[in-house]
PDB file of C-alpha atoms in Angstrom:
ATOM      1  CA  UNK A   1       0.000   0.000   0.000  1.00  0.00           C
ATOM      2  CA  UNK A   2       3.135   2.180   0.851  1.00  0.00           C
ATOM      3  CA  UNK A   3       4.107   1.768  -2.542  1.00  0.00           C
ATOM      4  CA  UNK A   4       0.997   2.393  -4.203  1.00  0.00           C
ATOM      5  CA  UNK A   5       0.394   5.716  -2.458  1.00  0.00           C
ATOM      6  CA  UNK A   6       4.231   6.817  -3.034  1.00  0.00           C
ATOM      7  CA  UNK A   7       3.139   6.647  -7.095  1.00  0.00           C
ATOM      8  CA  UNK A   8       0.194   8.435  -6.210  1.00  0.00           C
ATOM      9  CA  UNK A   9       2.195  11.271  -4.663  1.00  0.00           C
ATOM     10  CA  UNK A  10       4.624  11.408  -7.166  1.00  0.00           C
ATOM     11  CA  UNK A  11       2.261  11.834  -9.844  1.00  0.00           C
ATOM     12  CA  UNK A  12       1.046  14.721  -7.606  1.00  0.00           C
ATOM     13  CA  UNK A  13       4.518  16.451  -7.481  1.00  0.00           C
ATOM     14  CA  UNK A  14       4.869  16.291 -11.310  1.00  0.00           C
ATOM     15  CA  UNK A  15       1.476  17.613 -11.654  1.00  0.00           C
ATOM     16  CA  UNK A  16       1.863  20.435  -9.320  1.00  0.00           C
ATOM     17  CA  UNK A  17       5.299  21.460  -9.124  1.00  0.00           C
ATOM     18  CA  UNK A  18       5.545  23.792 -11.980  1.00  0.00           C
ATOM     19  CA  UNK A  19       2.381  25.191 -11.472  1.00  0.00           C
ATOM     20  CA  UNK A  20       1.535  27.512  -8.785  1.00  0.00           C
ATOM     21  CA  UNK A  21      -0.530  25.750  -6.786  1.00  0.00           C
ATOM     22  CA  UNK A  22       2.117  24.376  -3.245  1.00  0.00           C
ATOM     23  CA  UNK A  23       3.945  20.693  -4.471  1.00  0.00           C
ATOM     24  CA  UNK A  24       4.949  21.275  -1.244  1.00  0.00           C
ATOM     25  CA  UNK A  25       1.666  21.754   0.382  1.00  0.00           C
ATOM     26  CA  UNK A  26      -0.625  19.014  -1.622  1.00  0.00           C
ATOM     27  CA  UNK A  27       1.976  16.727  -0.575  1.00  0.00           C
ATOM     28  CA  UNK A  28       1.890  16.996   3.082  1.00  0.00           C
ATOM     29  CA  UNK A  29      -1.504  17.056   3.272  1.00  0.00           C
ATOM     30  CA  UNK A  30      -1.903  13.932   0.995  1.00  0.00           C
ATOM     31  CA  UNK A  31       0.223  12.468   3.409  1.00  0.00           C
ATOM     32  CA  UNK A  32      -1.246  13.396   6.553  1.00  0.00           C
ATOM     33  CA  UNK A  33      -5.000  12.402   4.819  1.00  0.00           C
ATOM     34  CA  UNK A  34      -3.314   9.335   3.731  1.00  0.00           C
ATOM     35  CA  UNK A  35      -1.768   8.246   6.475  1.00  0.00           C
ATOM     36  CA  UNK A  36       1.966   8.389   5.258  1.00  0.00           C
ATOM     37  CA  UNK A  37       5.061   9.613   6.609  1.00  0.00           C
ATOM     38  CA  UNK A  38       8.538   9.750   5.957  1.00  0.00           C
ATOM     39  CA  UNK A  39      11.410  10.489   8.377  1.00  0.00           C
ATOM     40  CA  UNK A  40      11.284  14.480   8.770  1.00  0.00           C
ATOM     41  CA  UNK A  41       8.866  14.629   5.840  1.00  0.00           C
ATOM     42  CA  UNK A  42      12.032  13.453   3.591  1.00  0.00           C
ATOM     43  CA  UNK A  43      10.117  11.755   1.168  1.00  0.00           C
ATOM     44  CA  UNK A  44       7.970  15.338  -0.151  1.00  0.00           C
ATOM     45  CA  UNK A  45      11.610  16.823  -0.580  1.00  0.00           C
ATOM     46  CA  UNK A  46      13.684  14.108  -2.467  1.00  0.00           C
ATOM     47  CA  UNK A  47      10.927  13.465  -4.911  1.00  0.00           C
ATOM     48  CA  UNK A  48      10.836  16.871  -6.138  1.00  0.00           C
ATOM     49  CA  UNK A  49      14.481  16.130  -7.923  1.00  0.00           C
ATOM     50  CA  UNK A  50      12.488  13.640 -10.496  1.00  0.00           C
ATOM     51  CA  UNK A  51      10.368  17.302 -11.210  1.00  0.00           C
ATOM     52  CA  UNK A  52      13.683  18.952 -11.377  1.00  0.00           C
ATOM     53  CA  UNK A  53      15.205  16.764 -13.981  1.00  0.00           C
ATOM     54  CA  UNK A  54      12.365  16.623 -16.041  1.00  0.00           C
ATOM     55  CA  UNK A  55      12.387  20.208 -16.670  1.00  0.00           C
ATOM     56  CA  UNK A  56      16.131  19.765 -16.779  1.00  0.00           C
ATOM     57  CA  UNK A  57      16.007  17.763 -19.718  1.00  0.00           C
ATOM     58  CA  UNK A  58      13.239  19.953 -21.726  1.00  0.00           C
ATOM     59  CA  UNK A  59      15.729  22.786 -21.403  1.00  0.00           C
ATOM     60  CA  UNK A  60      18.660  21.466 -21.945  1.00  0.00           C
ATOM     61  CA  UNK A  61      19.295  22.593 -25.226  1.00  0.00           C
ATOM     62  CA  UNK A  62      18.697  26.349 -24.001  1.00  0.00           C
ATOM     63  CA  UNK A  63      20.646  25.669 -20.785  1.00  0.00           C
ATOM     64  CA  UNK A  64      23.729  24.421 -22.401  1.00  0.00           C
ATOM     65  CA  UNK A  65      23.608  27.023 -25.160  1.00  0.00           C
ATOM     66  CA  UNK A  66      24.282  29.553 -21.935  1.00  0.00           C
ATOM     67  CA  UNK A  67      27.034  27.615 -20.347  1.00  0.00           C
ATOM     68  CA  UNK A  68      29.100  27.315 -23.699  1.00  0.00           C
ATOM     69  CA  UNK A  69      28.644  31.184 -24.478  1.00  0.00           C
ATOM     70  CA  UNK A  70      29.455  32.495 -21.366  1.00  0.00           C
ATOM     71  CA  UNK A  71      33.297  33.308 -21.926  1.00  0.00           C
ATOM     72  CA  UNK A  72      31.213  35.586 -24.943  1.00  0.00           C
ATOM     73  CA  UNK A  73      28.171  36.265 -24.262  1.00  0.00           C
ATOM     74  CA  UNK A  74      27.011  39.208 -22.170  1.00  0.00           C
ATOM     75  CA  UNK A  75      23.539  38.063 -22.393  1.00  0.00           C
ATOM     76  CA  UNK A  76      24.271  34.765 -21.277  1.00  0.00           C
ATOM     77  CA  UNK A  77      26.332  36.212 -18.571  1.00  0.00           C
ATOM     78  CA  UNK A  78      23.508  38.301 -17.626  1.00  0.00           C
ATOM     79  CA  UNK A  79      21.061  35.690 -17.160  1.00  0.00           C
ATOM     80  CA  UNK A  80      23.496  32.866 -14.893  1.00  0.00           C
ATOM     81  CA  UNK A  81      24.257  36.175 -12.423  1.00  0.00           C
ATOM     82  CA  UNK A  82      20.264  36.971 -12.834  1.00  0.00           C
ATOM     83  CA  UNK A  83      19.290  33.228 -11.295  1.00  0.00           C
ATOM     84  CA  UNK A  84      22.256  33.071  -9.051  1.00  0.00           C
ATOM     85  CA  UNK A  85      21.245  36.657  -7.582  1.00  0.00           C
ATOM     86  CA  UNK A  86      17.674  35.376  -7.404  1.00  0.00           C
ATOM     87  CA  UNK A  87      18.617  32.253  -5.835  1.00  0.00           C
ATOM     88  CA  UNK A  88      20.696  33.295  -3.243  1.00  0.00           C
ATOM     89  CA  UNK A  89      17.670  34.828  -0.577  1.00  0.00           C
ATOM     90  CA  UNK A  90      16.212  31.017  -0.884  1.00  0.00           C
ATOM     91  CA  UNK A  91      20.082  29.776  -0.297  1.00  0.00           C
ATOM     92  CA  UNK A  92      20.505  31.971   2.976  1.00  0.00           C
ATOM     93  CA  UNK A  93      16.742  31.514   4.525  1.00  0.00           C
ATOM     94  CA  UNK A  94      16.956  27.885   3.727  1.00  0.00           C
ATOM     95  CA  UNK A  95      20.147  27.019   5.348  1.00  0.00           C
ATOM     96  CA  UNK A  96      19.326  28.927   8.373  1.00  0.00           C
ATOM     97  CA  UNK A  97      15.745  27.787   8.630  1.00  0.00           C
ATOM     98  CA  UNK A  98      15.467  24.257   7.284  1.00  0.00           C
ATOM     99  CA  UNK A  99      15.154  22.594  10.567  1.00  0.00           C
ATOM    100  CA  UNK A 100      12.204  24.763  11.813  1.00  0.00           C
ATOM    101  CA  UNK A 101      10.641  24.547   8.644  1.00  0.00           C
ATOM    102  CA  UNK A 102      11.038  20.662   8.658  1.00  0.00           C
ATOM    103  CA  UNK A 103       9.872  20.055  12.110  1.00  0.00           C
ATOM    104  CA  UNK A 104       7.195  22.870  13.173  1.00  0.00           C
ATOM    105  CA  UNK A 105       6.339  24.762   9.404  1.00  0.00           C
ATOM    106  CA  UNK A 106       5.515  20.883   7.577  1.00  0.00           C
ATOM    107  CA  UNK A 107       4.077  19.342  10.656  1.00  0.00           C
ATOM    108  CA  UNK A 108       0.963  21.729  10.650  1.00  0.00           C
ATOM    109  CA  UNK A 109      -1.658  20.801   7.853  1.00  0.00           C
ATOM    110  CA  UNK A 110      -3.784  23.637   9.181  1.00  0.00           C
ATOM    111  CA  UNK A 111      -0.900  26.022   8.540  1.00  0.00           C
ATOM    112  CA  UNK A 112      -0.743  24.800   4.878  1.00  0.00           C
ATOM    113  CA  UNK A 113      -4.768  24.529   4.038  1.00  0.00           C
ATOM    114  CA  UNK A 114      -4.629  28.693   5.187  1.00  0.00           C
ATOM    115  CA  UNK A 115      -1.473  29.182   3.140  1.00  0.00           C
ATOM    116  CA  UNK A 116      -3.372  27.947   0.234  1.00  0.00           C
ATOM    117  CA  UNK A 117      -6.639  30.039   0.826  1.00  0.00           C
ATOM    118  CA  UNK A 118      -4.097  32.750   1.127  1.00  0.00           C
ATOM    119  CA  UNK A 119      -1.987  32.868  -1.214  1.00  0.00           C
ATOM    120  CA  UNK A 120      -4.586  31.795  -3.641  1.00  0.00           C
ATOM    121  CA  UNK A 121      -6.688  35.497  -2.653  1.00  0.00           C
ATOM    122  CA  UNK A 122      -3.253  37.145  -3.617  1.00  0.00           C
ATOM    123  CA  UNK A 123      -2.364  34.942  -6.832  1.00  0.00           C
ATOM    124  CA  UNK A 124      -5.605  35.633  -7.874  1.00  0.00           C
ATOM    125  CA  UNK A 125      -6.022  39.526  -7.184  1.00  0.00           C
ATOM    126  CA  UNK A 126      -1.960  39.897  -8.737  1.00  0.00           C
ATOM    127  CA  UNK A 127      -3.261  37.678 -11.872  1.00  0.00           C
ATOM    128  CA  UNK A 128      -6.372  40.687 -12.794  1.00  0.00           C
ATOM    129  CA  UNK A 129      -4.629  43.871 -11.614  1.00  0.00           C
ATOM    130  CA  UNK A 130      -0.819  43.728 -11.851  1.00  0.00           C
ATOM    131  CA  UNK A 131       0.756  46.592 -13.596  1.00  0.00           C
ATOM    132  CA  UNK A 132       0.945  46.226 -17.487  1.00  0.00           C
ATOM    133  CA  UNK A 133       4.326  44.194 -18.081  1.00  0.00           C
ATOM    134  CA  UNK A 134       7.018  45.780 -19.861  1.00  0.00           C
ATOM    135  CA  UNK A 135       9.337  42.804 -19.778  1.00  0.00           C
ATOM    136  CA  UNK A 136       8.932  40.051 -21.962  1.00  0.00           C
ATOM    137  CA  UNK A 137      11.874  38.049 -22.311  1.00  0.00           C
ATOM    138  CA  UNK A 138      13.264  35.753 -19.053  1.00  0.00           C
ATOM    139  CA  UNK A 139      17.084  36.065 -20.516  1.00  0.00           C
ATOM    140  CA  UNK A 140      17.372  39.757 -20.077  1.00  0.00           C
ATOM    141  CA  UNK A 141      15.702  40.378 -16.257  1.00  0.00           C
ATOM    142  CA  UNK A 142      17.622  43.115 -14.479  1.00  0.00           C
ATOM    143  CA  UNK A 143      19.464  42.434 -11.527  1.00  0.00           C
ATOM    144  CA  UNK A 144      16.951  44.239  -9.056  1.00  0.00           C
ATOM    145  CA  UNK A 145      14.155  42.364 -10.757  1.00  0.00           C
ATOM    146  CA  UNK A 146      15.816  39.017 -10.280  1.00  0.00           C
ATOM    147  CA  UNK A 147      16.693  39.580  -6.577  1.00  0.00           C
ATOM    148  CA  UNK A 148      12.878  40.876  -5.589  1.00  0.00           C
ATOM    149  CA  UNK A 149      11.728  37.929  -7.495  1.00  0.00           C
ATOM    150  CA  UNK A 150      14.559  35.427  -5.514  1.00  0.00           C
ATOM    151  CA  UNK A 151      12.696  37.536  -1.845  1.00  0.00           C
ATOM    152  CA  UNK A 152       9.126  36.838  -2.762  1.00  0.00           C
ATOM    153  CA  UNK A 153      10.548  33.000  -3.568  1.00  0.00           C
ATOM    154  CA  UNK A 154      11.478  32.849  -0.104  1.00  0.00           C
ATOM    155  CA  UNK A 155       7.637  33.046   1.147  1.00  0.00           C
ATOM    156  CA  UNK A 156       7.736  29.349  -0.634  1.00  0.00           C
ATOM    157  CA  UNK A 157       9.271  28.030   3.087  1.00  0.00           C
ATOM    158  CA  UNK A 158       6.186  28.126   4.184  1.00  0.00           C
ATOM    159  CA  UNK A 159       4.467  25.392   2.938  1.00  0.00           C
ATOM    160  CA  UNK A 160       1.452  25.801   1.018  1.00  0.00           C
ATOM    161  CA  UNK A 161       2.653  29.364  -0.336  1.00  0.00           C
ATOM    162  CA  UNK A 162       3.899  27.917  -3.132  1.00  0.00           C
ATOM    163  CA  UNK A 163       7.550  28.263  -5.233  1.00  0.00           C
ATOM    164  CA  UNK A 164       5.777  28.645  -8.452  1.00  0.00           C
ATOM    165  CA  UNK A 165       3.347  31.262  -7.115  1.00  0.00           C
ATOM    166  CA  UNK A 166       5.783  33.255  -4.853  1.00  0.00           C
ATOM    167  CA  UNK A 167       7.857  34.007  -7.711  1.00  0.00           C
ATOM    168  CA  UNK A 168       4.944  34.451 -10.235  1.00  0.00           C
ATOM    169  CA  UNK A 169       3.532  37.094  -7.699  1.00  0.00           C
ATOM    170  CA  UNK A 170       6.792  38.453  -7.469  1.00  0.00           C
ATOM    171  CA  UNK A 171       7.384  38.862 -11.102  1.00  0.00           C
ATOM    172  CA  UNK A 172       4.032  40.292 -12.481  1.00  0.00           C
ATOM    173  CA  UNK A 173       4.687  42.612 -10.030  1.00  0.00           C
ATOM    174  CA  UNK A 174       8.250  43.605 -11.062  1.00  0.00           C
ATOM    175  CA  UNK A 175       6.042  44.160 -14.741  1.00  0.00           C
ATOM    176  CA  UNK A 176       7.084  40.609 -15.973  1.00  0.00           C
ATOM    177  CA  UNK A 177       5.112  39.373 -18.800  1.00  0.00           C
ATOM    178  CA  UNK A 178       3.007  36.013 -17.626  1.00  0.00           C
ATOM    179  CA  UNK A 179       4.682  33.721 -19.665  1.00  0.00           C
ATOM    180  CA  UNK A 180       8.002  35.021 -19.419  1.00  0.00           C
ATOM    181  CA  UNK A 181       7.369  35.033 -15.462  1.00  0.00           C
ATOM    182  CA  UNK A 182       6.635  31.227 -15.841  1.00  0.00           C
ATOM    183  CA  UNK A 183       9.639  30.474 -17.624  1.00  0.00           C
ATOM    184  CA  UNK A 184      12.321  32.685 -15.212  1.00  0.00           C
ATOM    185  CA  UNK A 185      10.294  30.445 -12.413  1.00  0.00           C
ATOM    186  CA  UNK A 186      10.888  27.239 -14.363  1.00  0.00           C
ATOM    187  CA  UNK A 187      14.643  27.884 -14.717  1.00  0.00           C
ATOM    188  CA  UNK A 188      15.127  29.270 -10.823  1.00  0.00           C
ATOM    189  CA  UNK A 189      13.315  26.080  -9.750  1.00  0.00           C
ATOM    190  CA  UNK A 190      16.127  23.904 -10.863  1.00  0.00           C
ATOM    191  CA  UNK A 191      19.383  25.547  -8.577  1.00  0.00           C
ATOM    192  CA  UNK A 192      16.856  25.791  -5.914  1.00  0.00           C
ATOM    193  CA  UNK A 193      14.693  22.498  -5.982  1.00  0.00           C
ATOM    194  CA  UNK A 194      18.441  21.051  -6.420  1.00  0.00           C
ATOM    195  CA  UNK A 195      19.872  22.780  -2.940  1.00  0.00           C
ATOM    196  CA  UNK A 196      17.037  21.767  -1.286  1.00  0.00           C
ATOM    197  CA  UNK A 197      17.556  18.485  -2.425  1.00  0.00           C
ATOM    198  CA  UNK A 198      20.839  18.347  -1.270  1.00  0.00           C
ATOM    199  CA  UNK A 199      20.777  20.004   2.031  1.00  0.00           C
ATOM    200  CA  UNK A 200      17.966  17.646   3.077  1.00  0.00           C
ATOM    201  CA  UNK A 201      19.986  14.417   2.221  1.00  0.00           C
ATOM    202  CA  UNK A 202      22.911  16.158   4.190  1.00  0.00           C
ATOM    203  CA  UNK A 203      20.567  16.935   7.312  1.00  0.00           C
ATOM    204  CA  UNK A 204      18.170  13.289   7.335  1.00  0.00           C
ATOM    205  CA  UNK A 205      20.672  10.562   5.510  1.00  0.00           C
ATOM    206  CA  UNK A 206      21.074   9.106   8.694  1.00  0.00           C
ATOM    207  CA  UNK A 207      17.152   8.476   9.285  1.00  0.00           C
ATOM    208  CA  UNK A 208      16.816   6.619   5.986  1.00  0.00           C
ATOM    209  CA  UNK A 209      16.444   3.256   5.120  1.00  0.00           C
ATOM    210  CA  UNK A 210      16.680   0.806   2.169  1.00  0.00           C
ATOM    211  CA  UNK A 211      12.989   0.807   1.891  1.00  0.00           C
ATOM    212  CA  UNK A 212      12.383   4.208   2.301  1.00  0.00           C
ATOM    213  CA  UNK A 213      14.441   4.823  -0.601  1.00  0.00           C
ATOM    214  CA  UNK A 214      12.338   2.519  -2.366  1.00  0.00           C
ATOM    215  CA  UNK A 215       9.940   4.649  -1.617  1.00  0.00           C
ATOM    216  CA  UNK A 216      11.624   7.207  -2.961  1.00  0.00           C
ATOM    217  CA  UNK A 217      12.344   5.774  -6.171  1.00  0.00           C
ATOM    218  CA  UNK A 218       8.661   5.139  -7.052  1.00  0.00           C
ATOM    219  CA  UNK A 219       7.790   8.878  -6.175  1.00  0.00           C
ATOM    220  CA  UNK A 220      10.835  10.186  -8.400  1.00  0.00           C
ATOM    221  CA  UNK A 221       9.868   8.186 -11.754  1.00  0.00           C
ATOM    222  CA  UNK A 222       6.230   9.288 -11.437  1.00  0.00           C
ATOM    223  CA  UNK A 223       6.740  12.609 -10.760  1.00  0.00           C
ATOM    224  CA  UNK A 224       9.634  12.913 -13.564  1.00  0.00           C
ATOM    225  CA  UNK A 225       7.330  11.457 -15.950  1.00  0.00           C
ATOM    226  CA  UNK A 226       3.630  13.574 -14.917  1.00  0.00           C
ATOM    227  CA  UNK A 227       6.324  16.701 -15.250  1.00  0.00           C
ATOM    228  CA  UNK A 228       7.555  16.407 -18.630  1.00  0.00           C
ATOM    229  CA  UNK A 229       3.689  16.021 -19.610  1.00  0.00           C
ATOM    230  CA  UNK A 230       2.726  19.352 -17.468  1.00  0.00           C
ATOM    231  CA  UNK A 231       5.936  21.554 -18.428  1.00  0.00           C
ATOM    232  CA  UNK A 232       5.117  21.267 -22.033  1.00  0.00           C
ATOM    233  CA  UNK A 233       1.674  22.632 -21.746  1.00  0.00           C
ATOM    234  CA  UNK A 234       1.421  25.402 -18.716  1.00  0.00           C
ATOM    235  CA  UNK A 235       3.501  27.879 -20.704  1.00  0.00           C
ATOM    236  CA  UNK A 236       1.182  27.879 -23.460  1.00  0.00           C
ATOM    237  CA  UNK A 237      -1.715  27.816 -21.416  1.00  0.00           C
ATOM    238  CA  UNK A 238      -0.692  30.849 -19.129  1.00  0.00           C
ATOM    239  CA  UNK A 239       0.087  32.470 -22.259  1.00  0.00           C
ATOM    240  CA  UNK A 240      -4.034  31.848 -22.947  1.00  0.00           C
ATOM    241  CA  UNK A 241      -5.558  32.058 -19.803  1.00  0.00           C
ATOM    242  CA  UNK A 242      -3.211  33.696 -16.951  1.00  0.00           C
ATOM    243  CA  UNK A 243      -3.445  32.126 -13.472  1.00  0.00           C
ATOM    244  CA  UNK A 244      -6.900  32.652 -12.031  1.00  0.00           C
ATOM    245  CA  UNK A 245      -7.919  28.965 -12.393  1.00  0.00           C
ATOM    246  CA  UNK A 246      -5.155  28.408  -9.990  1.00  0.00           C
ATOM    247  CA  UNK A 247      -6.245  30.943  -7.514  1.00  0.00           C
ATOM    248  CA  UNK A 248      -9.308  29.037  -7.448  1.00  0.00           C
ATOM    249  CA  UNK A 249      -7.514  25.523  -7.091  1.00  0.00           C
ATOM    250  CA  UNK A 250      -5.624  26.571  -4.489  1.00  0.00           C
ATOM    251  CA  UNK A 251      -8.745  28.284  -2.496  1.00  0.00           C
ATOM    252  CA  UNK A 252     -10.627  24.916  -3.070  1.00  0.00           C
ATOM    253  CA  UNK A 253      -8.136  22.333  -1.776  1.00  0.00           C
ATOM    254  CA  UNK A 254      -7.211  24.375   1.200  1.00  0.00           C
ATOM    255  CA  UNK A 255     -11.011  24.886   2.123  1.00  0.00           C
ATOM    256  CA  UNK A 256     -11.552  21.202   1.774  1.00  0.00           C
ATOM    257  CA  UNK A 257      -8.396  20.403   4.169  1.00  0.00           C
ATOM    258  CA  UNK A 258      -9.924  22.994   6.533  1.00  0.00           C
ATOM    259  CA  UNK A 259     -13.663  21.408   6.409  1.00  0.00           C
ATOM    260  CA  UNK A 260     -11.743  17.746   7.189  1.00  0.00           C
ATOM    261  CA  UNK A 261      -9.037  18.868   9.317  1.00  0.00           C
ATOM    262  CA  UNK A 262     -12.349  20.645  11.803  1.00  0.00           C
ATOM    263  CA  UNK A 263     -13.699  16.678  11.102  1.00  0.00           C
ATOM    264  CA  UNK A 264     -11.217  15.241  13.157  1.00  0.00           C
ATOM    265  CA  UNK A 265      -9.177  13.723  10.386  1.00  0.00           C
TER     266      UNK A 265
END
C-alpha cells in the first residue's frame, strides 16, 4: 500500500510542481490524509528532484547554449548572475531555517490549508490587476528584478505558499510578462529544488532506510514522468488564460483540508 500511495504522490509532485498551486503543500496534506510519513517529511523533498530533472532535460538545449557562451556572451552572462542573484535569498533563509521549517512549518496541515486560501486570494487579485508588463523576455531580467523575485521566492518556506506562485507574484509585479514570469520560475526552480535536495539528504541521511528509498524511487519516476507532460503545456496555457484557475484551485483544496481537518481527520 506504501508503494501504491508513493506513485500516487509522485504523480502529484509532477502535476503540481511547476504550477503555482504548493507541491509542497498538496503533498503533506496527501500524506497526513493518507496516512503516510517519511522520516522528517524526507520523502515530499527528495521526490521533487524527479520534477527537477524533467524540466532539466526539456531545457537542456537552451541551458547548455548559456554555459558554452558564457566566456562571450554578455547576455548569457547576464542571465546565470540573474538566477544566481535570485537564488541566493532562498540559499541563505533555507540554510538557516530548514530545521524549523522541517519540524514545526511541515508538521501543521492547518498552517498549509490557510497558506493555500491565502496565497490563492493574492495569486488571484496579482493575476487581474498587476501593472501592465514591460518585460517580456526571461534572458534579459535586471538584476533588481531578479533579486525581488529570488525575496518573494522565499515566502515558498512556508508550505502551502507555493515556489511557483511566490515568484509568479513576485514577477508580475516587477512588470514581468506572464509567460516570461513562468519560464524565469521554471529555470530558478532547478538551482533551488536542487539545494534543497541536497541540504535535506545532508541533514536526514542518517534516518533513511533501504525501503524508504524505495519509496523514494517510485515517487521520483512518477513525478519525472507527470512533469515532462505538465511543463510542455502550462507555458502555453498561461500564455491563454493567466493564473486565475489556480487561484481558485488553491482556495478549493485548502477549504476542503480545513472542512476535514475541523472533522477530526
Amino acid at each position: 500500500m506504501d508503494y501504491l500511495i508513493a506513485l500516487f504522490l509522485g504523480f502529484v509532485e509532477g502535476l503540481t510542481e511547476y504550477i503555482p498551486v504548493s507541491s509542497t503543500g498538496h503533498l503533506l496534506l496527501l500524506s497526513h490524509f493518507l496516512g503516510f510519513s517519511s522520516p522528517s517529511n524526507t520523502f515530499e523533498v527528495l521526490i521533487q528532484l524527479g520534477a527537477v530533472l524533467a524540466l532539466l532535460s526539456l531545457y537542456f538545449n537552451k541551458l547548455w547554449n548559456v554555459v558554452i557562451t558564457l566566456p562571450t556572451s554578455p547576455q548569457s552572462r547576464g542571465f546565470a548572475i540573474s538566477i544566481l542573484v535570485a537564488f541566493f535569498p532562498a540559499l541563505v533563509i533555507g540554510v538557516l531555517a530548514h530545521d524549523f521549517i522541517k519540524s514545526v512549518l511541515f508538521e501543521s496541515p492547518r498552517l498549509i490549508c490557510i497558506s493555500l486560501i491565502v496565497g490563492g486570494i493574492i495569486l488571484w487579485l496579482v493575476d487581474k490587476y498587476a501593472p501592465t508588463p514591460n518585460k517580456t523576455d526571461p534572458f534579459r531580467l535586471d538584476f533588481k528584478t531578479s533579486l525581488i523575485i529570488g525575496v518573494f521566492q522565499c515566502l515558498a518556506m512556508i508550505p502551502g505558499m507555493s515556489r511557483s506562485g511566490s515568484t509568479l507574484i513576485g514577477a508580475m509585479l516587477c512588470k514581468v510578462e506572464k509567460k516570461a514570469a513562468a519560464e524565469f520560475s521554471f529555470f530558478l526552480a532547478m538551482p533551488t529544488m536542487l539545494g534543497a535536495f541536497t541540504y535535506d539528504v545532508y541533514k536526514t541521511h542518517s534516518q533513511m532506510n533501504f525501503n524508504d528509498m524505495g519509496l523514494v524511487a517510485v515517487g521520483f519516476i512518477a513525478a519525472f514522468i507527470t512533469a515532462l507532460i505538465v511543463v510542455r503545456s502550462v507555458l502555453n496555457f498561461v500564455a491563454r488564460n493567466g493564473y486565475g484557475v489556480f487561484a481558485i484551485w488553491r482556495i478549493l483544496v485548502g477549504g476542503i483540508g480545513l472542512i476535514l481537518l475541523s472533522l477530526g481527520h
